[in-house]
PDB file of C-alpha atoms in Angstrom:
ATOM      1  CA  MET Y   1       4.507 -14.761 -38.111  1.00  0.00           C
ATOM      2  CA  ASN Y   2       7.156 -16.073 -35.698  1.00  0.00           C
ATOM      3  CA  ASN Y   3       8.244 -12.493 -35.043  1.00  0.00           C
ATOM      4  CA  LEU Y   4       4.690 -11.627 -34.011  1.00  0.00           C
ATOM      5  CA  ASP Y   5       4.473 -14.628 -31.689  1.00  0.00           C
ATOM      6  CA  ASN Y   6       7.786 -13.606 -30.103  1.00  0.00           C
ATOM      7  CA  LEU Y   7       6.628 -10.002 -29.786  1.00  0.00           C
ATOM      8  CA  LEU Y   8       3.342 -10.963 -28.152  1.00  0.00           C
ATOM      9  CA  GLU Y   9       5.123 -13.267 -25.720  1.00  0.00           C
ATOM     10  CA  LYS Y  10       7.636 -10.547 -24.856  1.00  0.00           C
ATOM     11  CA  LEU Y  11       4.839  -8.052 -24.157  1.00  0.00           C
ATOM     12  CA  GLN Y  12       3.319 -10.268 -21.440  1.00  0.00           C
ATOM     13  CA  LEU Y  13      -0.157  -9.053 -22.412  1.00  0.00           C
ATOM     14  CA  ASN Y  14      -1.792 -11.795 -20.366  1.00  0.00           C
ATOM     15  CA  THR Y  15      -0.481 -10.261 -17.140  1.00  0.00           C
ATOM     16  CA  ARG Y  16      -3.428  -9.140 -15.020  1.00  0.00           C
ATOM     17  CA  LEU Y  17      -3.911  -8.393 -11.342  1.00  0.00           C
ATOM     18  CA  SER Y  18      -6.549 -10.988 -10.460  1.00  0.00           C
ATOM     19  CA  SER Y  19      -8.855 -10.873  -7.461  1.00  0.00           C
ATOM     20  CA  GLN Y  20      -6.765 -13.667  -5.946  1.00  0.00           C
ATOM     21  CA  ASP Y  21      -3.660 -11.449  -6.186  1.00  0.00           C
ATOM     22  CA  ILE Y  22      -5.348  -8.752  -4.092  1.00  0.00           C
ATOM     23  CA  PRO Y  23      -5.071  -9.354  -0.341  1.00  0.00           C
ATOM     24  CA  GLY Y  24      -8.379  -9.438   1.517  1.00  0.00           C
ATOM     25  CA  LEU Y  25      -7.184  -6.770   3.937  1.00  0.00           C
ATOM     26  CA  ASP Y  26      -6.410  -3.082   3.748  1.00  0.00           C
ATOM     27  CA  LEU Y  27      -2.947  -2.043   2.544  1.00  0.00           C
ATOM     28  CA  TYR Y  28      -0.729   0.962   3.065  1.00  0.00           C
ATOM     29  CA  MET Y  29       0.322   2.902  -0.023  1.00  0.00           C
ATOM     30  CA  ASP Y  30       3.788   1.311  -0.146  1.00  0.00           C
ATOM     31  CA  GLN Y  31       2.198  -2.138  -0.089  1.00  0.00           C
ATOM     32  CA  VAL Y  32      -0.125  -1.205  -2.969  1.00  0.00           C
ATOM     33  CA  ILE Y  33       2.828   0.065  -4.978  1.00  0.00           C
ATOM     34  CA  GLN Y  34       4.792  -3.120  -4.239  1.00  0.00           C
ATOM     35  CA  LEU Y  35       1.840  -5.287  -5.281  1.00  0.00           C
ATOM     36  CA  PHE Y  36       1.635  -3.505  -8.653  1.00  0.00           C
ATOM     37  CA  GLU Y  37       5.400  -3.473  -9.185  1.00  0.00           C
ATOM     38  CA  ASN Y  38       5.624  -7.208  -8.482  1.00  0.00           C
ATOM     39  CA  LYS Y  39       2.680  -8.110 -10.718  1.00  0.00           C
ATOM     40  CA  TYR Y  40       3.495  -5.864 -13.684  1.00  0.00           C
ATOM     41  CA  GLU Y  41       7.309  -6.014 -13.527  1.00  0.00           C
ATOM     42  CA  GLN Y  42       7.549  -8.107 -16.701  1.00  0.00           C
ATOM     43  CA  THR Y  43       5.345  -5.682 -18.663  1.00  0.00           C
ATOM     44  CA  LYS Y  44       7.713  -2.735 -18.341  1.00  0.00           C
ATOM     45  CA  ARG Y  45       9.113  -1.344 -21.581  1.00  0.00           C
ATOM     46  CA  THR Y  46      12.307  -0.242 -19.833  1.00  0.00           C
ATOM     47  CA  THR Y  47      13.847  -1.227 -16.503  1.00  0.00           C
ATOM     48  CA  ASP Y  48      13.562   2.296 -15.080  1.00  0.00           C
ATOM     49  CA  GLU Y  49       9.849   2.592 -15.887  1.00  0.00           C
ATOM     50  CA  LYS Y  50       7.601   2.936 -12.837  1.00  0.00           C
ATOM     51  CA  ILE Y  51       4.325   1.052 -12.802  1.00  0.00           C
ATOM     52  CA  LEU Y  52       2.807   3.006  -9.923  1.00  0.00           C
ATOM     53  CA  THR Y  53       4.183   5.741  -7.674  1.00  0.00           C
ATOM     54  CA  LYS Y  54       3.058   7.627  -4.590  1.00  0.00           C
ATOM     55  CA  THR Y  55       2.607  10.714  -6.754  1.00  0.00           C
ATOM     56  CA  MET Y  56       0.340   8.830  -9.141  1.00  0.00           C
ATOM     57  CA  ILE Y  57      -1.812   7.476  -6.324  1.00  0.00           C
ATOM     58  CA  ASN Y  58      -1.985  10.904  -4.654  1.00  0.00           C
ATOM     59  CA  ASN Y  59      -2.986  12.485  -7.980  1.00  0.00           C
ATOM     60  CA  TYR Y  60      -5.704   9.861  -8.480  1.00  0.00           C
ATOM     61  CA  SER Y  61      -6.944  10.583  -4.965  1.00  0.00           C
ATOM     62  CA  LYS Y  62      -6.873  14.378  -5.404  1.00  0.00           C
ATOM     63  CA  GLY Y  63      -8.601  13.993  -8.753  1.00  0.00           C
ATOM     64  CA  LYS Y  64     -11.299  11.913  -7.018  1.00  0.00           C
ATOM     65  CA  LEU Y  65     -10.737   8.949  -9.318  1.00  0.00           C
ATOM     66  CA  PHE Y  66     -11.499   6.668  -6.392  1.00  0.00           C
ATOM     67  CA  PHE Y  67     -13.513   7.056  -3.202  1.00  0.00           C
ATOM     68  CA  PRO Y  68     -11.692   8.337  -0.075  1.00  0.00           C
ATOM     69  CA  ILE Y  69      -9.389   6.020   1.840  1.00  0.00           C
ATOM     70  CA  LYS Y  70      -9.648   5.424   5.573  1.00  0.00           C
ATOM     71  CA  ASN Y  71      -6.774   5.590   8.036  1.00  0.00           C
ATOM     72  CA  LYS Y  72      -4.182   5.846   5.232  1.00  0.00           C
ATOM     73  CA  LYS Y  73      -5.125   2.364   4.065  1.00  0.00           C
ATOM     74  CA  TYR Y  74      -6.411   1.117   0.739  1.00  0.00           C
ATOM     75  CA  SER Y  75      -9.141  -1.510   0.719  1.00  0.00           C
ATOM     76  CA  PRO Y  76      -9.248  -4.343  -1.826  1.00  0.00           C
ATOM     77  CA  GLU Y  77     -11.831  -2.251  -3.699  1.00  0.00           C
ATOM     78  CA  HIS Y  78      -9.358   0.652  -3.885  1.00  0.00           C
ATOM     79  CA  VAL Y  79      -6.757  -1.717  -5.322  1.00  0.00           C
ATOM     80  CA  MET Y  80      -9.273  -2.899  -7.937  1.00  0.00           C
ATOM     81  CA  LEU Y  81     -10.060   0.708  -8.866  1.00  0.00           C
ATOM     82  CA  ILE Y  82      -6.377   1.604  -9.062  1.00  0.00           C
ATOM     83  CA  ASP Y  83      -5.910  -1.336 -11.428  1.00  0.00           C
ATOM     84  CA  LEU Y  84      -8.797  -0.114 -13.596  1.00  0.00           C
ATOM     85  CA  ILE Y  85      -7.258   3.373 -13.595  1.00  0.00           C
ATOM     86  CA  TYR Y  86      -3.891   1.846 -14.501  1.00  0.00           C
ATOM     87  CA  GLU Y  87      -5.568   0.181 -17.484  1.00  0.00           C
ATOM     88  CA  MET Y  88      -7.371   3.333 -18.649  1.00  0.00           C
ATOM     89  CA  LYS Y  89      -4.662   5.935 -18.079  1.00  0.00           C
ATOM     90  CA  THR Y  90      -2.632   5.049 -21.166  1.00  0.00           C
ATOM     91  CA  ILE Y  91      -5.566   5.831 -23.457  1.00  0.00           C
ATOM     92  CA  LEU Y  92      -7.997   8.146 -21.688  1.00  0.00           C
ATOM     93  CA  ALA Y  93      -7.536  11.602 -20.231  1.00  0.00           C
ATOM     94  CA  ILE Y  94      -7.809  11.830 -16.443  1.00  0.00           C
ATOM     95  CA  ARG Y  95     -11.104  13.753 -16.773  1.00  0.00           C
ATOM     96  CA  ASP Y  96     -12.498  10.887 -18.885  1.00  0.00           C
ATOM     97  CA  ILE Y  97     -11.427   8.346 -16.286  1.00  0.00           C
ATOM     98  CA  LYS Y  98     -13.093  10.447 -13.588  1.00  0.00           C
ATOM     99  CA  THR Y  99     -16.290  10.644 -15.641  1.00  0.00           C
ATOM    100  CA  THR Y 100     -16.251   6.899 -16.206  1.00  0.00           C
ATOM    101  CA  LEU Y 101     -15.723   6.032 -12.547  1.00  0.00           C
ATOM    102  CA  GLU Y 102     -17.675   8.836 -10.847  1.00  0.00           C
ATOM    103  CA  SER Y 103     -21.002   7.021 -10.439  1.00  0.00           C
ATOM    104  CA  LEU Y 104     -19.210   3.808  -9.540  1.00  0.00           C
ATOM    105  CA  ASN Y 105     -17.298   5.612  -6.765  1.00  0.00           C
ATOM    106  CA  GLN Y 106     -20.515   7.202  -5.517  1.00  0.00           C
ATOM    107  CA  GLN Y 107     -22.116   3.769  -5.293  1.00  0.00           C
ATOM    108  CA  MET Y 108     -19.054   2.487  -3.442  1.00  0.00           C
ATOM    109  CA  MET Y 109     -19.356   5.292  -0.877  1.00  0.00           C
ATOM    110  CA  GLU Y 110     -23.071   4.564  -0.481  1.00  0.00           C
ATOM    111  CA  GLU Y 111     -22.217   0.868  -0.148  1.00  0.00           C
ATOM    112  CA  THR Y 112     -24.735  -0.036  -2.863  1.00  0.00           C
ATOM    113  CA  LEU Y 113     -22.221  -1.723  -5.177  1.00  0.00           C
ATOM    114  CA  ASP Y 114     -20.039  -4.781  -4.800  1.00  0.00           C
ATOM    115  CA  LEU Y 115     -17.084  -4.023  -7.077  1.00  0.00           C
ATOM    116  CA  GLY Y 116     -15.897  -7.648  -7.137  1.00  0.00           C
ATOM    117  CA  PRO Y 117     -18.252  -8.952  -9.861  1.00  0.00           C
ATOM    118  CA  LEU Y 118     -17.508  -5.993 -12.154  1.00  0.00           C
ATOM    119  CA  TYR Y 119     -13.778  -6.487 -11.647  1.00  0.00           C
ATOM    120  CA  GLU Y 120     -14.060 -10.237 -12.316  1.00  0.00           C
ATOM    121  CA  SER Y 121     -16.022  -9.510 -15.496  1.00  0.00           C
ATOM    122  CA  PHE Y 122     -13.258  -7.135 -16.587  1.00  0.00           C
ATOM    123  CA  ILE Y 123     -10.591  -9.793 -15.958  1.00  0.00           C
ATOM    124  CA  LYS Y 124     -12.558 -12.359 -17.963  1.00  0.00           C
ATOM    125  CA  LEU Y 125     -13.190  -9.879 -20.786  1.00  0.00           C
ATOM    126  CA  SER Y 126      -9.476  -9.022 -20.817  1.00  0.00           C
ATOM    127  CA  GLY Y 127      -8.712 -12.656 -21.620  1.00  0.00           C
ATOM    128  CA  SER Y 128     -11.216 -12.657 -24.483  1.00  0.00           C
ATOM    129  CA  ASN Y 129      -9.838  -9.338 -25.730  1.00  0.00           C
ATOM    130  CA  LEU Y 130      -6.316 -10.753 -25.748  1.00  0.00           C
ATOM    131  CA  GLU Y 131      -7.441 -13.701 -27.862  1.00  0.00           C
ATOM    132  CA  ARG Y 132      -9.188 -11.312 -30.282  1.00  0.00           C
ATOM    133  CA  PHE Y 133      -6.146  -9.046 -30.403  1.00  0.00           C
ATOM    134  CA  THR Y 134      -3.830 -11.963 -31.134  1.00  0.00           C
ATOM    135  CA  GLU Y 135      -6.000 -13.187 -34.008  1.00  0.00           C
ATOM    136  CA  ASP Y 136      -6.465  -9.669 -35.422  1.00  0.00           C
ATOM    137  CA  SER Y 137      -2.719  -9.017 -35.168  1.00  0.00           C
ATOM    138  CA  LYS Y 138      -1.976 -12.189 -37.114  1.00  0.00           C
ATOM    139  CA  LYS Y 139      -4.414 -11.068 -39.836  1.00  0.00           C
ATOM    140  CA  ILE Y 140      -2.729  -7.661 -40.053  1.00  0.00           C
ATOM    141  CA  VAL Y 141       0.707  -9.273 -40.347  1.00  0.00           C
ATOM    142  CA  ARG Y 142      -0.565 -11.537 -43.133  1.00  0.00           C
ATOM    143  CA  GLU Y 143      -1.982  -8.504 -44.970  1.00  0.00           C
ATOM    144  CA  VAL Y 144       1.314  -6.633 -44.660  1.00  0.00           C
ATOM    145  CA  ASP Y 145       3.308  -9.697 -45.745  1.00  0.00           C
ATOM    146  CA  ALA Y 146       1.019 -10.146 -48.769  1.00  0.00           C
ATOM    147  CA  GLY Y 147       1.527  -6.512 -49.799  1.00  0.00           C
ATOM    148  CA  GLN Y 148       3.825  -5.175 -52.467  1.00  0.00           C
ATOM    149  CA  LEU Y 149       6.608  -4.007 -50.157  1.00  0.00           C
ATOM    150  CA  ASP Y 150       9.715  -6.176 -50.235  1.00  0.00           C
ATOM    151  CA  ASP Y 151      11.523  -4.134 -47.596  1.00  0.00           C
ATOM    152  CA  SER Y 152      11.370  -5.478 -44.033  1.00  0.00           C
ATOM    153  CA  TYR Y 153      11.840  -1.976 -42.535  1.00  0.00           C
ATOM    154  CA  LEU Y 154       8.923  -0.598 -44.562  1.00  0.00           C
ATOM    155  CA  ASN Y 155       6.816  -3.568 -43.507  1.00  0.00           C
ATOM    156  CA  GLN Y 156       7.654  -2.786 -39.860  1.00  0.00           C
ATOM    157  CA  VAL Y 157       6.621   0.849 -40.410  1.00  0.00           C
ATOM    158  CA  LEU Y 158       3.389  -0.345 -41.984  1.00  0.00           C
ATOM    159  CA  LEU Y 159       2.712  -2.580 -38.980  1.00  0.00           C
ATOM    160  CA  VAL Y 160       3.369   0.292 -36.570  1.00  0.00           C
ATOM    161  CA  LEU Y 161       0.973   2.509 -38.533  1.00  0.00           C
ATOM    162  CA  SER Y 162      -1.663  -0.205 -38.616  1.00  0.00           C
ATOM    163  CA  PHE Y 163      -1.476  -0.867 -34.864  1.00  0.00           C
ATOM    164  CA  VAL Y 164      -1.596   2.856 -34.112  1.00  0.00           C
ATOM    165  CA  ASN Y 165      -4.549   3.212 -36.475  1.00  0.00           C
ATOM    166  CA  MET Y 166      -6.457   0.431 -34.692  1.00  0.00           C
ATOM    167  CA  SER Y 167      -5.571   1.923 -31.330  1.00  0.00           C
ATOM    168  CA  ASN Y 168      -6.991   5.265 -32.454  1.00  0.00           C
ATOM    169  CA  TYR Y 169     -10.257   3.616 -33.513  1.00  0.00           C
ATOM    170  CA  TYR Y 170     -10.624   1.983 -30.099  1.00  0.00           C
ATOM    171  CA  ARG Y 171      -9.630   5.167 -28.239  1.00  0.00           C
ATOM    172  CA  ARG Y 172     -12.198   7.224 -30.135  1.00  0.00           C
ATOM    173  CA  ALA Y 173     -14.901   4.635 -29.448  1.00  0.00           C
ATOM    174  CA  ALA Y 174     -13.989   4.667 -25.732  1.00  0.00           C
ATOM    175  CA  GLU Y 175     -14.135   8.485 -25.653  1.00  0.00           C
ATOM    176  CA  ALA Y 176     -17.578   8.423 -27.299  1.00  0.00           C
ATOM    177  CA  LEU Y 177     -18.772   6.013 -24.603  1.00  0.00           C
ATOM    178  CA  VAL Y 178     -17.356   8.300 -21.894  1.00  0.00           C
ATOM    179  CA  ASP Y 179     -19.328  11.165 -23.451  1.00  0.00           C
ATOM    180  CA  GLU Y 180     -22.478   9.029 -23.292  1.00  0.00           C
ATOM    181  CA  ILE Y 181     -21.809   8.315 -19.611  1.00  0.00           C
ATOM    182  CA  ALA Y 182     -21.402  12.070 -18.994  1.00  0.00           C
ATOM    183  CA  ASP Y 183     -24.706  12.774 -20.779  1.00  0.00           C
ATOM    184  CA  ILE Y 184     -26.542  10.119 -18.761  1.00  0.00           C
ATOM    185  CA  GLU Y 185     -25.127  11.425 -15.483  1.00  0.00           C
ATOM    186  CA  ALA Y 186     -25.934  15.037 -16.407  1.00  0.00           C
ATOM    187  CA  LYS Y 187     -29.579  14.082 -17.015  1.00  0.00           C
ATOM    188  CA  LYS Y 188     -29.750  12.580 -13.499  1.00  0.00           C
ATOM    189  CA  ASP Y 189     -28.910  15.951 -11.911  1.00  0.00           C
TER     190      ASP Y 189
END
């Protein structure tokens, strides 16, 4: 169990870009990149990994994953959306992210949505999810340790398979929800 505690601490899973971390003024692209690099530096798997690049941001913009910027500057709402995209991009396809955020972006352009409360709810939910993940991970480790394998390497493989399996369940559930969003939006047209 100590190995799990060490692993979870090393992963820095509690690292989040809070509303307080986001300046209340518009930022240039380099400033957005620096904000993300500074905040998520400790979460990198390798030192040469890039958290966010100009190419990524330009691709998100071209793919219409967030509403258009003004005067080459990104508002606090853009930064929030980029953080949400950052969270989703490791699991969902770009088209699924676009589907998920399309109506939200439309509401932002129409100025009928304040993104702040949604973002704050996500931050709060992230904390609850981390607690749930930690407890579930401990249960999985106990199950593996109680198994019949007396080989630490095989137990590690079993843990990898179990975590991947759980990740696949969550990914598939997220994709099903994206499909529901697409169906709802299609019925509006």
